[in-house]
Coordinates of C-alpha atoms and ligand atoms in Angstrom, one line a residue:
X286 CA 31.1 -59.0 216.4
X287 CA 27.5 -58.3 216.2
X288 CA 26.0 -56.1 213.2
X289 CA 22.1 -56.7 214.8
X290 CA 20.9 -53.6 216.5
X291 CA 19.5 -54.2 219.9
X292 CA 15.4 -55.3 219.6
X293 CA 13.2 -51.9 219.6
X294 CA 9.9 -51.4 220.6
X295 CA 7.1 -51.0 218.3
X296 CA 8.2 -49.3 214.4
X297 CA 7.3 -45.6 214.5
X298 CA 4.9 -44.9 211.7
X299 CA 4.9 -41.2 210.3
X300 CA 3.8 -38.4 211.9
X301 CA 5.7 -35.2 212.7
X302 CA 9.2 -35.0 215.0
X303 CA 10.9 -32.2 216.3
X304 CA 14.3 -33.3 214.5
X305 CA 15.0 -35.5 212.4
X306 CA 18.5 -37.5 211.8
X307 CA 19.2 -39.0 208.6
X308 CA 22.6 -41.2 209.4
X309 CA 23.2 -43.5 212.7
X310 CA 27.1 -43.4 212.4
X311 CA 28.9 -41.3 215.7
X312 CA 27.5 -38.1 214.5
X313 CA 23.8 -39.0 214.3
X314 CA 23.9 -41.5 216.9
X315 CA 25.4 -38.4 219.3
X316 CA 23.1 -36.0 218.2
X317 CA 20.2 -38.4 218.9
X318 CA 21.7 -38.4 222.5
X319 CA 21.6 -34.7 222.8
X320 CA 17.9 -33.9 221.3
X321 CA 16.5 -37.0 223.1
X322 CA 18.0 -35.3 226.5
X323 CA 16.5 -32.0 225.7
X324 CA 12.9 -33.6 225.1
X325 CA 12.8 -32.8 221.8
X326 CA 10.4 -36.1 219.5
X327 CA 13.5 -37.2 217.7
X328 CA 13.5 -39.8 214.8
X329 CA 17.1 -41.4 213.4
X330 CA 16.6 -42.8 209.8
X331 CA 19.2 -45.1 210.7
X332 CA 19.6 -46.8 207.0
X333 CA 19.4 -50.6 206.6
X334 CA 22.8 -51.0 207.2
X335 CA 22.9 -48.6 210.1
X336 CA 26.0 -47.8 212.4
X337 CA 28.5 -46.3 209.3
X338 CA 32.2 -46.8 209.0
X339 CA 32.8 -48.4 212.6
X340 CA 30.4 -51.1 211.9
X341 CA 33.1 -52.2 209.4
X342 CA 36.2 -51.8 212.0
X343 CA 37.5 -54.1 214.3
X344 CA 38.9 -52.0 217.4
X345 CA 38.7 -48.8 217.5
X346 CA 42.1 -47.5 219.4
X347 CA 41.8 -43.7 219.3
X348 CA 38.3 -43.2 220.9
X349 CA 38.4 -41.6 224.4
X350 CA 37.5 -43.4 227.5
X351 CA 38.3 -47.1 226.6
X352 CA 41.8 -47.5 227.2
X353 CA 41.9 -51.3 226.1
X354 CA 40.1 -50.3 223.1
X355 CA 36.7 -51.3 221.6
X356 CA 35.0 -53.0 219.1
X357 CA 33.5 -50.5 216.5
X358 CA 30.2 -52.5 216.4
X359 CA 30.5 -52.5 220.4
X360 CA 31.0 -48.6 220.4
X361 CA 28.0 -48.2 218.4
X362 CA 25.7 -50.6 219.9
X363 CA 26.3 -48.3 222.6
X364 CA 25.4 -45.3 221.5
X365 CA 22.6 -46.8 220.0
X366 CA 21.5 -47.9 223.0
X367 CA 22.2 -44.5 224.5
X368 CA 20.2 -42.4 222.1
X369 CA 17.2 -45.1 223.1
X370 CA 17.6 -44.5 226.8
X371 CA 16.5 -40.9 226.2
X372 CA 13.5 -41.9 223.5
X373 CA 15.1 -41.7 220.2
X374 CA 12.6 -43.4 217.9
X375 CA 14.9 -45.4 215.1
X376 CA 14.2 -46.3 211.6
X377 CA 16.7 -49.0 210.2
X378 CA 15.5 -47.9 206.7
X379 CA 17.3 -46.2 203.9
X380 CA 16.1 -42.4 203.5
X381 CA 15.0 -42.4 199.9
X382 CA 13.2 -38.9 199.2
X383 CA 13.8 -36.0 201.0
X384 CA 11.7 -31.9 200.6
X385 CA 13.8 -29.3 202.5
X386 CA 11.9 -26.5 200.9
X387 CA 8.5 -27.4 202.6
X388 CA 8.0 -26.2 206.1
X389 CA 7.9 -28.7 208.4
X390 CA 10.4 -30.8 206.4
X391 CA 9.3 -34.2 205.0
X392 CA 11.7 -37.5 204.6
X393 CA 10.3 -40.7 202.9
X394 CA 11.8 -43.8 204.7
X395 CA 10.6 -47.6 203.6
X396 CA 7.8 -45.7 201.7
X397 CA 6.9 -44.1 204.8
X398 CA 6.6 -39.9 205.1
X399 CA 7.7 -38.6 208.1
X400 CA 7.5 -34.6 209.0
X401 CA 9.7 -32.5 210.8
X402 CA 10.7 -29.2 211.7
X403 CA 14.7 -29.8 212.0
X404 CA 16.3 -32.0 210.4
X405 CA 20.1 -33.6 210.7
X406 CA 22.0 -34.7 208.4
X407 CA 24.8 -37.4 209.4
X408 CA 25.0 -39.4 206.1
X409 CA 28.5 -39.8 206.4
X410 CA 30.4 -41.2 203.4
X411 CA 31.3 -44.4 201.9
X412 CA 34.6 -45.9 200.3
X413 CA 35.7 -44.6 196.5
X414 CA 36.6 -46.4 193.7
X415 CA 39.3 -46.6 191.7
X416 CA 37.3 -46.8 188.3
X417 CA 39.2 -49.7 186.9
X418 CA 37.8 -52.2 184.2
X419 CA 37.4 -55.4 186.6
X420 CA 36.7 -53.7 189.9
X421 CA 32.4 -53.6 189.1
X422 CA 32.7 -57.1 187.7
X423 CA 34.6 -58.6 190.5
X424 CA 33.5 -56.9 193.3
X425 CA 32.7 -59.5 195.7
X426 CA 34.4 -62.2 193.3
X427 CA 37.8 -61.0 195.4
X428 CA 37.4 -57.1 194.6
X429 CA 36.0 -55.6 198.5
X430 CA 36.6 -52.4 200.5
X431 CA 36.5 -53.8 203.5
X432 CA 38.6 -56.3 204.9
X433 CA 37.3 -57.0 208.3
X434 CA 34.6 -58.0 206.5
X435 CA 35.9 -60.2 204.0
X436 CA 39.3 -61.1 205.2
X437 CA 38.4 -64.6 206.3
X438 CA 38.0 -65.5 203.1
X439 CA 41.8 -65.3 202.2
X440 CA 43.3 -67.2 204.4
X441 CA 47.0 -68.6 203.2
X442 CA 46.3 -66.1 200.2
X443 CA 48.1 -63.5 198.3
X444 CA 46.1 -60.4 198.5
X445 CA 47.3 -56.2 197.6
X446 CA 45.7 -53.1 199.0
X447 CA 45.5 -50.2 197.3
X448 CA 45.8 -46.9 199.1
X449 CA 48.4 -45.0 201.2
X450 CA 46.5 -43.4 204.0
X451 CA 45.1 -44.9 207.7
X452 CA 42.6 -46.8 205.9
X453 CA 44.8 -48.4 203.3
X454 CA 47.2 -49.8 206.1
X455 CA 44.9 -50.8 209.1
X456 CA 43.0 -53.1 205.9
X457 CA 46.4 -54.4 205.3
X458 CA 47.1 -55.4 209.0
X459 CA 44.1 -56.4 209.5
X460 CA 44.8 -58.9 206.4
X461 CA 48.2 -60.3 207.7
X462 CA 45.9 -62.0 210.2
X463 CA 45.0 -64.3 207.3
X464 CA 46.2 -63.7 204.1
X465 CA 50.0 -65.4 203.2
X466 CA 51.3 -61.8 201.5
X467 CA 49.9 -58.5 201.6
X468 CA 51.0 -56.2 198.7
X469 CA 50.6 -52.1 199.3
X470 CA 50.0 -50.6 195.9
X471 CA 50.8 -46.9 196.5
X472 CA 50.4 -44.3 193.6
X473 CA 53.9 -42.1 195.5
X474 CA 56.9 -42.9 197.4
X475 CA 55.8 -42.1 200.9
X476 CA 52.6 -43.0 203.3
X477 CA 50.0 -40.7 203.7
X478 CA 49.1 -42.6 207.1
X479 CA 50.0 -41.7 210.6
X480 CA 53.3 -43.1 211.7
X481 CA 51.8 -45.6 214.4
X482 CA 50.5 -47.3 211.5
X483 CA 53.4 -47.0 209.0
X484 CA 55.6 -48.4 212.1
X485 CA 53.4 -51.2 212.4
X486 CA 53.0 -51.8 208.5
X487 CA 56.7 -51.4 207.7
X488 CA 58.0 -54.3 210.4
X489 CA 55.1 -56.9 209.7
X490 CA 57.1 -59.3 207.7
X491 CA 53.9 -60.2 205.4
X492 CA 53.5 -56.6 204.0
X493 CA 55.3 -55.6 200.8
X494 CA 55.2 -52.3 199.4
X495 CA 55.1 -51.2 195.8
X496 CA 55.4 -47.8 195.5
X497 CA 55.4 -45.5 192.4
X498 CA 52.5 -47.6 190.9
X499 CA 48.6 -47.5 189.9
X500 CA 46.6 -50.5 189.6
X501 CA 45.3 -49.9 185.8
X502 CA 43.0 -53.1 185.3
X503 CA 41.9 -55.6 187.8
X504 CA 42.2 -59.4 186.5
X505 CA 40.2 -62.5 186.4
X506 CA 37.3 -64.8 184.5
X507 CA 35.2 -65.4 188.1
X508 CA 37.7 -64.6 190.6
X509 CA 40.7 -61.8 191.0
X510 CA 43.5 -63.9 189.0
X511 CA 46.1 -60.6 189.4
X512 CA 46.2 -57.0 189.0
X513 CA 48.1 -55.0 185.7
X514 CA 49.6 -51.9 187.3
X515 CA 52.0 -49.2 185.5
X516 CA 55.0 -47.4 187.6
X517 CA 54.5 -43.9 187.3
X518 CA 58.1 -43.0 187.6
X519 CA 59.1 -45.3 184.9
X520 CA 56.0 -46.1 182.5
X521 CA 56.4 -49.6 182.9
X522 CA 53.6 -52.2 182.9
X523 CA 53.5 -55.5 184.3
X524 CA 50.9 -58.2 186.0
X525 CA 51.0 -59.1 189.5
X526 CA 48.9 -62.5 190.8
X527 CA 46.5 -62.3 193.4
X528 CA 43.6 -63.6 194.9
X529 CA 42.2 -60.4 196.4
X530 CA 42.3 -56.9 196.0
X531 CA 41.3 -54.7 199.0
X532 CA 40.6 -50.7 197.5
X533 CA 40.9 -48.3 200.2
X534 CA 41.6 -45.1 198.5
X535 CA 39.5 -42.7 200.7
X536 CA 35.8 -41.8 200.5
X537 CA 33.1 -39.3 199.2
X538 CA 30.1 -38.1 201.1
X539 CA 27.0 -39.4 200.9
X540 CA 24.8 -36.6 200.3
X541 CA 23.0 -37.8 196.6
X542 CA 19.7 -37.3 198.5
X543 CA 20.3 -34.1 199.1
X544 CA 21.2 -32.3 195.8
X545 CA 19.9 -29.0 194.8
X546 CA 18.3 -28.7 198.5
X547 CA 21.3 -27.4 199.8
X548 CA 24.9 -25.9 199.0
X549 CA 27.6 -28.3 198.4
X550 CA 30.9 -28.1 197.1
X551 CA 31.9 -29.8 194.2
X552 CA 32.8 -33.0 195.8
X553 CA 29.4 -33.4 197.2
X554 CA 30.6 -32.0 200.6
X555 CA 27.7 -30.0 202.2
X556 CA 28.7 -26.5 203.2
X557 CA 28.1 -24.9 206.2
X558 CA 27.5 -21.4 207.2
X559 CA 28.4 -21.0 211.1
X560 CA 29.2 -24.0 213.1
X561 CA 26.4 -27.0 211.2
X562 CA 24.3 -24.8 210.0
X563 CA 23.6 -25.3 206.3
X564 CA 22.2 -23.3 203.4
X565 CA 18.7 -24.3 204.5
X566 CA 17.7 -23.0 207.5
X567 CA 16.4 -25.6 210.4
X568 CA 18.4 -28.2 208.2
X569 CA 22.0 -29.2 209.7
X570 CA 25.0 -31.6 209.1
X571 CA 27.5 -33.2 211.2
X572 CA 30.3 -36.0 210.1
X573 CA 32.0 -36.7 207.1
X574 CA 28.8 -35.5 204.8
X575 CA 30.5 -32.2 205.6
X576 CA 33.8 -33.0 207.1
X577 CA 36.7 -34.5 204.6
X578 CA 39.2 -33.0 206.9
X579 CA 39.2 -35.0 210.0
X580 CA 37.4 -37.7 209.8
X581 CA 37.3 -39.3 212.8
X582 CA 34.6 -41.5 215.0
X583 CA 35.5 -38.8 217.7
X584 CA 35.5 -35.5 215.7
X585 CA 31.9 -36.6 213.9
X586 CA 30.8 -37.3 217.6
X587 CA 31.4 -34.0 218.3
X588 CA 29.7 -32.5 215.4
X589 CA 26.8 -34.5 216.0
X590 CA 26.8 -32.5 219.1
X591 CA 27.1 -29.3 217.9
X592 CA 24.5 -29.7 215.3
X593 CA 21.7 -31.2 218.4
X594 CA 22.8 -28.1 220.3
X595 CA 22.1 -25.8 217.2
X596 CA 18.9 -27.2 216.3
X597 CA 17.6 -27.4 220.0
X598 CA 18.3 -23.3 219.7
X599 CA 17.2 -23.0 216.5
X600 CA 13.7 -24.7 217.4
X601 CA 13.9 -23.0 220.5
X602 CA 13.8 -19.6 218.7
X603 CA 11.4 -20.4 216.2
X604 CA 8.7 -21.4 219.3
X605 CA 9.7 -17.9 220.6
X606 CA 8.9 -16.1 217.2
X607 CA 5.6 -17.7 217.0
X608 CA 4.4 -16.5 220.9
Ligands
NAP755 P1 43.1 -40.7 202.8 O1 43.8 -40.3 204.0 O2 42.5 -39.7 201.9 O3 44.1 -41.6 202.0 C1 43.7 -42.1 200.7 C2 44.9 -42.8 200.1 O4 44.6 -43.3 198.9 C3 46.1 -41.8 199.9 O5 47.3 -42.4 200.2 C4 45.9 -41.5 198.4 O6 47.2 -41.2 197.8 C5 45.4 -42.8 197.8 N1 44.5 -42.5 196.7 C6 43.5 -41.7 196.6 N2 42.9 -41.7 195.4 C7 43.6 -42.7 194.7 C8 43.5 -43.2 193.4 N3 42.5 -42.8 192.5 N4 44.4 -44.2 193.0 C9 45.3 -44.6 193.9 N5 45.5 -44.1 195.1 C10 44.6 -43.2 195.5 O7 41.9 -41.7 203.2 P2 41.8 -42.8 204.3 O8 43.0 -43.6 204.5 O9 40.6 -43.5 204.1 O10 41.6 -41.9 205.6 C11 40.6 -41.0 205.6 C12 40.6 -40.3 207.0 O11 40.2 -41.2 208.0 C13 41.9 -39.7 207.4 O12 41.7 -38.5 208.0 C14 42.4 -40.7 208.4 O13 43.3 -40.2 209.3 C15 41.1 -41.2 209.0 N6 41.3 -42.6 209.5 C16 41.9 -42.8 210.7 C17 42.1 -44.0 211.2 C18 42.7 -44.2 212.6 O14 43.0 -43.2 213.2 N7 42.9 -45.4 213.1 C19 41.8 -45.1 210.5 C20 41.2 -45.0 209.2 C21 41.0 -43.7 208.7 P3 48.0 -39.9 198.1 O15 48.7 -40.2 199.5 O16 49.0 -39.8 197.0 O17 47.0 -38.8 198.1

């Protein structure tokens, strides 16, 4: 699996852009596609660890057109590549500043400003966390959310997963490929995930479920030693061992940057007006920075397409105003 986006010409360095996309996951990375075709100047601030969610996926199964399946760092080289072919200039930088109430629009990316008069926003969202004494301490000492990235390192071990939804059980197949016992640590009775999944989960012979039960403390000195959880049918509390502890309890939108510039909800999810536009106008969002409903490579795809074809009318407009 390769993380290293393809080699790109020379680093843009400011200047003004017709649009702007903050976010390279499937809905920035598509809308880049659709702006690039319509000739607007597009930059991505692609982040420095650009791609989103898929980047951390092994194969992707439910995307459209590859029957076989694909790798999610394949799928997104891809579209990278794509959005290239039609002159998206990228930025593998973190946006850290951005003014939406200045016409055109200005985004600070590695300390450099860069002006525009749309702007995207595809920020996606990132894994939550349980909130747990132990879990900030060990993270990366056997605490992780991801476990294509850090299953190898539990080969022949005992690990447990916490979570009862897609992500919680494609982490815990995943880990059967190495790990000697996977234990699903579910706060109800029954799966939140699709039944593909729970099918698959329920007949591997390494998965155990507990159900009923919240992990309350995460254990160890340098590594996970175990977990303390409580039953919350019964009240009970007891240790369980382990090496690793995988938390994949859902996510929350990454839209910090963004705060008082436009209307969110009071999760952080932006809110749109019609279609992607937002409470700014000339500023839209696609993906999971608006979208905690579907949340799927395919349906952020999509939205990154709607919001390119909104802006392209939306700066098509504004040229027309100003004749
Ligand atoms: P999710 O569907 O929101 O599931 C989160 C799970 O974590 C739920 O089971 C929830 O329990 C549990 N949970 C939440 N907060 C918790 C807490 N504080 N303590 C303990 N447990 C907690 O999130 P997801 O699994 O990440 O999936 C997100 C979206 O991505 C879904 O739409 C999913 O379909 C999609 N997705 C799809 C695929 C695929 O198609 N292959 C793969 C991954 C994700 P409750 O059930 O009690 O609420």
């Amino acid at each position: 699996m390769s993380s290293l986006p393809p080699l790109l010409g020379s680093k843009p360095i400011g200047g003004t852009y017709d649009v702007i996309i903050i976010g390279s996951g499937p809905a920035g990375l598509t809308a880049a596609i659709y702006t690039g075709r319509a000739r607007l100047k597009t930059l991505v601030i692609a982040g420095s660890s650009w791609g989103g969610q898929l980047m951390l996926t092994s194969q992707v199964e439910n995307y459209p057109g590859f029957p076989d399946g694909i790798l999610g760092s394949d799928l997104m080289n891809n579209m990278l590549k794509q959005a290239q072919r039609f002159g998206a200039e990228i930025v593998f930088e973190d946006a850290e500043n951005v003014d939406l109430s200045r016409r055109p629009f200005k985004v600070v990316a590695g300390g450099i400003a860069y002006e525009s008069h749309a702007v995207i926003i595809a920020t996606g969202a990132s894994p939550k966390e349980l909130g747990v004494d132990g879990e900030e301490r060990l993270r990366g000492k056997g605490v992780s959310n991801c476990a294509v990235c850090d299953g190898a390192f539990f080969k022949d071990k005992n690990v447990v997963v916490v979570g009862g939804g897609d992500s919680a059980m494609e982490e815990a197949l995943f880990l059967t490929k190495f790990a000697k016992k996977v234990k699903v640590i579910h706060r109800r009775s029954e799966l939140r995930a699709t039944k593909i999944l729970q099918e698959r989960a329920f007949s591997n012979p390494k998965i155990e479920f507990l159900w009923n039960s919240v992990v309350e403390e995460i254990l160890g000195g340098q590594r996970v030693e175990g977990v303390r959880v409580k039953r919350v049918d019964t009240g009970e509390k007891f240790e369980i061992p382990c090496d690793g502890v995988f938390v994949s309890i859902g996510y929350k939108p990454n839209t910090e940057l963004f705060k008082g510039q436009v209307e969110m909800d009071e999760k952080g999810y932006i809110i749109v007006r019609d279609s992607t536009k937002t409470s700014v106008e000339g500023v839209f969002v696609a993906g999971e920075a608006k979208d905690y409903r579907y949340r799927q490579a395919i349906t952020a795809a999509g939205e990154g397409c709607q919001a390119a074809l909104d802006a392209i009318k939306y700066l098509e407009d504004v040229k027309h105003r100003s004749k």
